[in-house]
């Protein structure tokens, strides 16, 4: 079993969704796989029951998910399966969840509306840098819409209303298209006003509005693609663009106006844009526009994560206890966003491989120190934050290459320092990461310079060790050592031994003069870096190539 793998299944009204992630303490996780089964619970039943046909489809889909989970060897205790509004409201919910347990082995957690709202908010925290903000999170589902107001991971208020894009689509609001839209709007406004939601939101207030559902993501994508402007068919206009993951009231109004237009041509365009969701996107767009108006929302950030990821975050919080950091994943995503913004896929992948190498060396040094009861010569202790800084520096060390190879390490430094792109880090931490990228090559850092004035003696010693690790990883990776899975660190009386896999470029013949010269240059550079490593950490590192 892979002890750092976790899975979550969201049995929603409109679809069943699975995510499997690889988690790293203290709160970062990387999605390894997502899967979706299109099941609309309750559509084939006139009453609030889950029909036999829907139950059969549900069990079939969940068994598919179970096969995927077992193939990835996710521990059963790390797997959660949750159900939302349709199961919550179903008359036969207990019979349904018993049938699921018997047929699939999954113990279904039927979430209350408040739990659903909380998980949606926690999911958004894993994607967007809104941890410190008082955030209003809106999650439009197929059978209900959840609202949560929270800050720093604590939910101050939450509410669930029986308004969903599927249930609104299924209701009879009249045959005439104009009349249908007007009646739907009136129905939504009356229900929201009667719920007391407007007054509650006004009492608590919010600094930022966040949307975390598939419907809201579909509308954001339509805004990005220029759906309301008729640009959707011209993909070339958007190849170089990066999604902002946000839209404003005016953007939303334009998309909804286009969605509400009649005619076969508009229906075909809507189907092409929204695919299967096109059946209920009109209701979803109208519902969201009414929420904007009633709650006074002007702009909305959009989360690529939702309920599933919120369940994952909750599971990790329970597994890691007080050490869990709800903000770690959003910090990590800001690193990836910055790296991808300046690098293509090849350079981003290269930087990620370098970061993986750094993790192996860092963890190896730390484990060896722990094993030797702190008698090994590390000058200062290393902790999880230091690993975070190293990985960040490796991910960002080559972003300055967009301006050319000469002096690119300095360019990377300036981008990090001046771009306000790293979220969840203090100004001092941002500077530390920037300095690590600046000194990943060329001259070694001089702590007597003005750049290090705000760092204490112990912080400078630690910086030297982190810098030595980053420099070594960049050098090894640039010379063909990318098999970080084959890297291993052991300890002997002579020092630490770093065992490396074969370099990818060692298939050249030894008689090739250029190859021999390159190998000699690499060995000279490696000796240079190992000497610095020893000076910085008081540890001798012996590479076995």
PDB file of N, CA and C in Angstrom, residues 234-278:
ATOM      1  N   UNK A 234     -12.736  30.351 -32.509  1.00  0.00           N
ATOM      2  CA  UNK A 234     -11.393  30.759 -32.925  1.00  0.00           C
ATOM      3  C   UNK A 234     -10.396  30.480 -31.810  1.00  0.00           C
ATOM      4  N   UNK A 235      -9.986  29.203 -31.694  1.00  0.00           N
ATOM      5  CA  UNK A 235      -9.084  28.795 -30.615  1.00  0.00           C
ATOM      6  C   UNK A 235      -7.731  29.487 -30.697  1.00  0.00           C
ATOM      7  N   UNK A 236      -7.310  29.888 -31.895  1.00  0.00           N
ATOM      8  CA  UNK A 236      -5.987  30.500 -32.055  1.00  0.00           C
ATOM      9  C   UNK A 236      -5.843  31.768 -31.226  1.00  0.00           C
ATOM     10  N   UNK A 237      -6.963  32.452 -30.961  1.00  0.00           N
ATOM     11  CA  UNK A 237      -6.909  33.686 -30.192  1.00  0.00           C
ATOM     12  C   UNK A 237      -6.498  33.442 -28.747  1.00  0.00           C
ATOM     13  N   UNK A 238      -6.631  32.200 -28.283  1.00  0.00           N
ATOM     14  CA  UNK A 238      -6.444  31.934 -26.856  1.00  0.00           C
ATOM     15  C   UNK A 238      -5.266  31.020 -26.557  1.00  0.00           C
ATOM     16  N   UNK A 239      -4.501  30.649 -27.567  1.00  0.00           N
ATOM     17  CA  UNK A 239      -3.412  29.691 -27.334  1.00  0.00           C
ATOM     18  C   UNK A 239      -2.356  30.225 -26.384  1.00  0.00           C
ATOM     19  N   UNK A 240      -2.113  31.540 -26.451  1.00  0.00           N
ATOM     20  CA  UNK A 240      -1.072  32.122 -25.614  1.00  0.00           C
ATOM     21  C   UNK A 240      -1.637  32.721 -24.318  1.00  0.00           C
ATOM     22  N   UNK A 241      -2.929  32.590 -24.129  1.00  0.00           N
ATOM     23  CA  UNK A 241      -3.542  33.185 -22.942  1.00  0.00           C
ATOM     24  C   UNK A 241      -3.498  32.214 -21.763  1.00  0.00           C
ATOM     25  N   UNK A 242      -3.496  32.773 -20.576  1.00  0.00           N
ATOM     26  CA  UNK A 242      -3.598  31.987 -19.357  1.00  0.00           C
ATOM     27  C   UNK A 242      -4.919  32.339 -18.679  1.00  0.00           C
ATOM     28  N   UNK A 243      -5.632  31.322 -18.234  1.00  0.00           N
ATOM     29  CA  UNK A 243      -6.907  31.573 -17.571  1.00  0.00           C
ATOM     30  C   UNK A 243      -6.692  32.372 -16.301  1.00  0.00           C
ATOM     31  N   UNK A 244      -7.554  33.348 -16.069  1.00  0.00           N
ATOM     32  CA  UNK A 244      -7.480  34.171 -14.865  1.00  0.00           C
ATOM     33  C   UNK A 244      -8.202  33.538 -13.684  1.00  0.00           C
ATOM     34  N   UNK A 245      -9.088  32.562 -13.969  1.00  0.00           N
ATOM     35  CA  UNK A 245      -9.890  31.929 -12.926  1.00  0.00           C
ATOM     36  C   UNK A 245     -10.693  32.983 -12.163  1.00  0.00           C
ATOM     37  N   UNK A 246     -11.323  33.883 -12.902  1.00  0.00           N
ATOM     38  CA  UNK A 246     -12.182  34.886 -12.291  1.00  0.00           C
ATOM     39  C   UNK A 246     -13.055  35.525 -13.371  1.00  0.00           C
ATOM     40  N   UNK A 247     -14.138  36.130 -12.959  1.00  0.00           N
ATOM     41  CA  UNK A 247     -14.965  36.930 -13.866  1.00  0.00           C
ATOM     42  C   UNK A 247     -15.737  37.927 -13.008  1.00  0.00           C
ATOM     43  N   UNK A 248     -16.325  38.928 -13.670  1.00  0.00           N
ATOM     44  CA  UNK A 248     -17.085  39.942 -12.945  1.00  0.00           C
ATOM     45  C   UNK A 248     -18.558  39.900 -13.337  1.00  0.00           C
ATOM     46  N   UNK A 249     -19.327  40.790 -12.731  1.00  0.00           N
ATOM     47  CA  UNK A 249     -20.770  40.822 -12.964  1.00  0.00           C
ATOM     48  C   UNK A 249     -21.113  41.053 -14.437  1.00  0.00           C
ATOM     49  N   UNK A 250     -20.363  41.950 -15.083  1.00  0.00           N
ATOM     50  CA  UNK A 250     -20.611  42.249 -16.491  1.00  0.00           C
ATOM     51  C   UNK A 250     -20.328  41.027 -17.365  1.00  0.00           C
ATOM     52  N   UNK A 251     -19.226  40.303 -17.080  1.00  0.00           N
ATOM     53  CA  UNK A 251     -18.903  39.080 -17.825  1.00  0.00           C
ATOM     54  C   UNK A 251     -20.029  38.065 -17.698  1.00  0.00           C
ATOM     55  N   UNK A 252     -20.499  37.880 -16.478  1.00  0.00           N
ATOM     56  CA  UNK A 252     -21.566  36.905 -16.218  1.00  0.00           C
ATOM     57  C   UNK A 252     -22.840  37.280 -16.963  1.00  0.00           C
ATOM     58  N   UNK A 253     -23.193  38.543 -16.910  1.00  0.00           N
ATOM     59  CA  UNK A 253     -24.417  39.010 -17.578  1.00  0.00           C
ATOM     60  C   UNK A 253     -24.364  38.744 -19.082  1.00  0.00           C
ATOM     61  N   UNK A 254     -23.203  38.969 -19.694  1.00  0.00           N
ATOM     62  CA  UNK A 254     -23.059  38.748 -21.141  1.00  0.00           C
ATOM     63  C   UNK A 254     -23.236  37.280 -21.493  1.00  0.00           C
ATOM     64  N   UNK A 255     -22.637  36.388 -20.693  1.00  0.00           N
ATOM     65  CA  UNK A 255     -22.755  34.957 -20.963  1.00  0.00           C
ATOM     66  C   UNK A 255     -24.202  34.500 -20.791  1.00  0.00           C
ATOM     67  N   UNK A 256     -24.864  34.948 -19.710  1.00  0.00           N
ATOM     68  CA  UNK A 256     -26.250  34.525 -19.466  1.00  0.00           C
ATOM     69  C   UNK A 256     -27.177  35.033 -20.560  1.00  0.00           C
ATOM     70  N   UNK A 257     -26.978  36.242 -21.035  1.00  0.00           N
ATOM     71  CA  UNK A 257     -27.799  36.767 -22.135  1.00  0.00           C
ATOM     72  C   UNK A 257     -27.658  35.893 -23.373  1.00  0.00           C
ATOM     73  N   UNK A 258     -26.434  35.452 -23.663  1.00  0.00           N
ATOM     74  CA  UNK A 258     -26.224  34.570 -24.820  1.00  0.00           C
ATOM     75  C   UNK A 258     -26.879  33.222 -24.598  1.00  0.00           C
ATOM     76  N   UNK A 259     -26.784  32.698 -23.362  1.00  0.00           N
ATOM     77  CA  UNK A 259     -27.376  31.394 -23.063  1.00  0.00           C
ATOM     78  C   UNK A 259     -28.894  31.408 -23.215  1.00  0.00           C
ATOM     79  N   UNK A 260     -29.509  32.548 -22.918  1.00  0.00           N
ATOM     80  CA  UNK A 260     -30.968  32.626 -22.932  1.00  0.00           C
ATOM     81  C   UNK A 260     -31.549  32.897 -24.321  1.00  0.00           C
ATOM     82  N   UNK A 261     -30.694  33.101 -25.303  1.00  0.00           N
ATOM     83  CA  UNK A 261     -31.185  33.305 -26.662  1.00  0.00           C
ATOM     84  C   UNK A 261     -31.774  32.010 -27.214  1.00  0.00           C
ATOM     85  N   UNK A 262     -32.841  32.117 -27.953  1.00  0.00           N
ATOM     86  CA  UNK A 262     -33.470  30.946 -28.536  1.00  0.00           C
ATOM     87  C   UNK A 262     -32.899  30.617 -29.906  1.00  0.00           C
ATOM     88  N   UNK A 263     -33.464  29.597 -30.539  1.00  0.00           N
ATOM     89  CA  UNK A 263     -33.053  29.230 -31.885  1.00  0.00           C
ATOM     90  C   UNK A 263     -32.135  28.030 -31.920  1.00  0.00           C
ATOM     91  N   UNK A 264     -32.181  27.303 -33.020  1.00  0.00           N
ATOM     92  CA  UNK A 264     -31.377  26.090 -33.171  1.00  0.00           C
ATOM     93  C   UNK A 264     -29.879  26.409 -33.246  1.00  0.00           C
ATOM     94  N   UNK A 265     -29.544  27.547 -33.898  1.00  0.00           N
ATOM     95  CA  UNK A 265     -28.138  27.908 -34.015  1.00  0.00           C
ATOM     96  C   UNK A 265     -27.499  28.145 -32.664  1.00  0.00           C
ATOM     97  N   UNK A 266     -28.226  28.854 -31.788  1.00  0.00           N
ATOM     98  CA  UNK A 266     -27.696  29.119 -30.444  1.00  0.00           C
ATOM     99  C   UNK A 266     -27.610  27.833 -29.632  1.00  0.00           C
ATOM    100  N   UNK A 267     -28.589  26.953 -29.789  1.00  0.00           N
ATOM    101  CA  UNK A 267     -28.566  25.674 -29.070  1.00  0.00           C
ATOM    102  C   UNK A 267     -27.356  24.847 -29.503  1.00  0.00           C
ATOM    103  N   UNK A 268     -27.074  24.828 -30.805  1.00  0.00           N
ATOM    104  CA  UNK A 268     -25.919  24.070 -31.304  1.00  0.00           C
ATOM    105  C   UNK A 268     -24.613  24.649 -30.761  1.00  0.00           C
ATOM    106  N   UNK A 269     -24.534  25.980 -30.699  1.00  0.00           N
ATOM    107  CA  UNK A 269     -23.327  26.627 -30.179  1.00  0.00           C
ATOM    108  C   UNK A 269     -23.166  26.336 -28.683  1.00  0.00           C
ATOM    109  N   UNK A 270     -24.283  26.334 -27.968  1.00  0.00           N
ATOM    110  CA  UNK A 270     -24.258  26.032 -26.531  1.00  0.00           C
ATOM    111  C   UNK A 270     -23.846  24.584 -26.292  1.00  0.00           C
ATOM    112  N   UNK A 271     -24.369  23.672 -27.092  1.00  0.00           N
ATOM    113  CA  UNK A 271     -24.009  22.257 -26.945  1.00  0.00           C
ATOM    114  C   UNK A 271     -22.520  22.042 -27.198  1.00  0.00           C
ATOM    115  N   UNK A 272     -21.990  22.751 -28.205  1.00  0.00           N
ATOM    116  CA  UNK A 272     -20.573  22.604 -28.537  1.00  0.00           C
ATOM    117  C   UNK A 272     -19.683  23.133 -27.417  1.00  0.00           C
ATOM    118  N   UNK A 273     -20.128  24.184 -26.754  1.00  0.00           N
ATOM    119  CA  UNK A 273     -19.329  24.808 -25.703  1.00  0.00           C
ATOM    120  C   UNK A 273     -19.409  24.048 -24.388  1.00  0.00           C
ATOM    121  N   UNK A 274     -20.635  23.661 -23.997  1.00  0.00           N
ATOM    122  CA  UNK A 274     -20.841  23.120 -22.656  1.00  0.00           C
ATOM    123  C   UNK A 274     -21.030  21.603 -22.631  1.00  0.00           C
ATOM    124  N   UNK A 275     -21.067  20.990 -23.819  1.00  0.00           N
ATOM    125  CA  UNK A 275     -21.189  19.538 -23.924  1.00  0.00           C
ATOM    126  C   UNK A 275     -22.398  19.043 -23.113  1.00  0.00           C
ATOM    127  N   UNK A 276     -22.193  18.043 -22.280  1.00  0.00           N
ATOM    128  CA  UNK A 276     -23.299  17.442 -21.528  1.00  0.00           C
ATOM    129  C   UNK A 276     -23.947  18.435 -20.563  1.00  0.00           C
ATOM    130  N   UNK A 277     -23.176  19.381 -20.073  1.00  0.00           N
ATOM    131  CA  UNK A 277     -23.707  20.356 -19.122  1.00  0.00           C
ATOM    132  C   UNK A 277     -24.660  21.356 -19.802  1.00  0.00           C
ATOM    133  N   UNK A 278     -24.714  21.368 -21.136  1.00  0.00           N
ATOM    134  CA  UNK A 278     -25.549  22.340 -21.846  1.00  0.00           C
ATOM    135  C   UNK A 278     -27.029  22.193 -21.490  1.00  0.00           C
TER     136      UNK A 278
END
